[in-house]
Coordinates of C-alpha atoms in Angstrom, one line a residue:
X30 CA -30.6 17.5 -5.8
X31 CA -27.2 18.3 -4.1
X32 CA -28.1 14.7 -1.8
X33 CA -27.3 13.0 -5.2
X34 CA -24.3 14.6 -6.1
X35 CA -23.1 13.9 -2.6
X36 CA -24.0 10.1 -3.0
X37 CA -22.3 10.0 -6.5
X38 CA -19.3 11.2 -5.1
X39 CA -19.1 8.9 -2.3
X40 CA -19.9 5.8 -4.0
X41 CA -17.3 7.0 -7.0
X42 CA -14.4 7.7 -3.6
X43 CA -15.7 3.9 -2.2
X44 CA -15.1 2.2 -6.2
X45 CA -11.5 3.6 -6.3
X46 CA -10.5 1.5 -3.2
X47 CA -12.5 -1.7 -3.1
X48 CA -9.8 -4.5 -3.2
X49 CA -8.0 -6.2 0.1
X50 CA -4.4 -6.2 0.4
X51 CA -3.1 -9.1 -1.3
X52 CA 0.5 -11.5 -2.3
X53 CA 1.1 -12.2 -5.9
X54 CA 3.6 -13.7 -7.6
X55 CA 4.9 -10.0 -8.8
X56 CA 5.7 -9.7 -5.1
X57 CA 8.9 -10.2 -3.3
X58 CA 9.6 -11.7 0.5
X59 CA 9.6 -7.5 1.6
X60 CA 7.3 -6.0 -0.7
X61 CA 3.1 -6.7 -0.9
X62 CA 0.3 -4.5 -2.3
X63 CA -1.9 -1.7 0.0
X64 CA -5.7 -2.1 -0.5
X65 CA -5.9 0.5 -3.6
X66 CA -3.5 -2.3 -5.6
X67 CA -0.2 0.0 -5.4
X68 CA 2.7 -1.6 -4.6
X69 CA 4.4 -1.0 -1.9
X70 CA 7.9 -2.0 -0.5
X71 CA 8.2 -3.4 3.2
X72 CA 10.4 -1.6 5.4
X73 CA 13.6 -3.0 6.7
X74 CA 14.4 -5.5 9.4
X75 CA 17.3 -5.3 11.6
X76 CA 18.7 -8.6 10.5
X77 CA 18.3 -7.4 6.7
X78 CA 21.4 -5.8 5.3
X79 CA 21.6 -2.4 4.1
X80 CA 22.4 -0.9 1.1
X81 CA 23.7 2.7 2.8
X82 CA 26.5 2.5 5.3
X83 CA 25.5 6.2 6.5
X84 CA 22.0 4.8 7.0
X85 CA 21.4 3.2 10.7
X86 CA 18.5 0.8 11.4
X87 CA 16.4 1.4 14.9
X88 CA 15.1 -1.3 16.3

């Protein structure tokens, strides 16, 4: 009996993260969604301008 609550849980763990990361039109150049569909923002390149002046970039 416990054997099917373990298999319930895993198959319940395996539905919450079953899509593959992906680009949409909600997306920018920098930003792109992780495999569970939350959106994420890219990190910074060193070409890319920043928005802090205290902030340095290492390359």
């Amino acid at each position: 009996m416990a054997f099917l609550y373990h298999i319930v849980i895993w198959l319940f763990l395996i539905s919450q993260c079953t899509g593959k990361a992906l680009r949409n039109g909600k997306c920018g150049l920098n930003e792109w969604f992780d495999e569970c569909g939350n959106h994420k923002e890219c990190e910074r390149k060193c070409n890319e301008e920043e928005n802090d002046e205290n902030e340095e970039v290492q390359c």
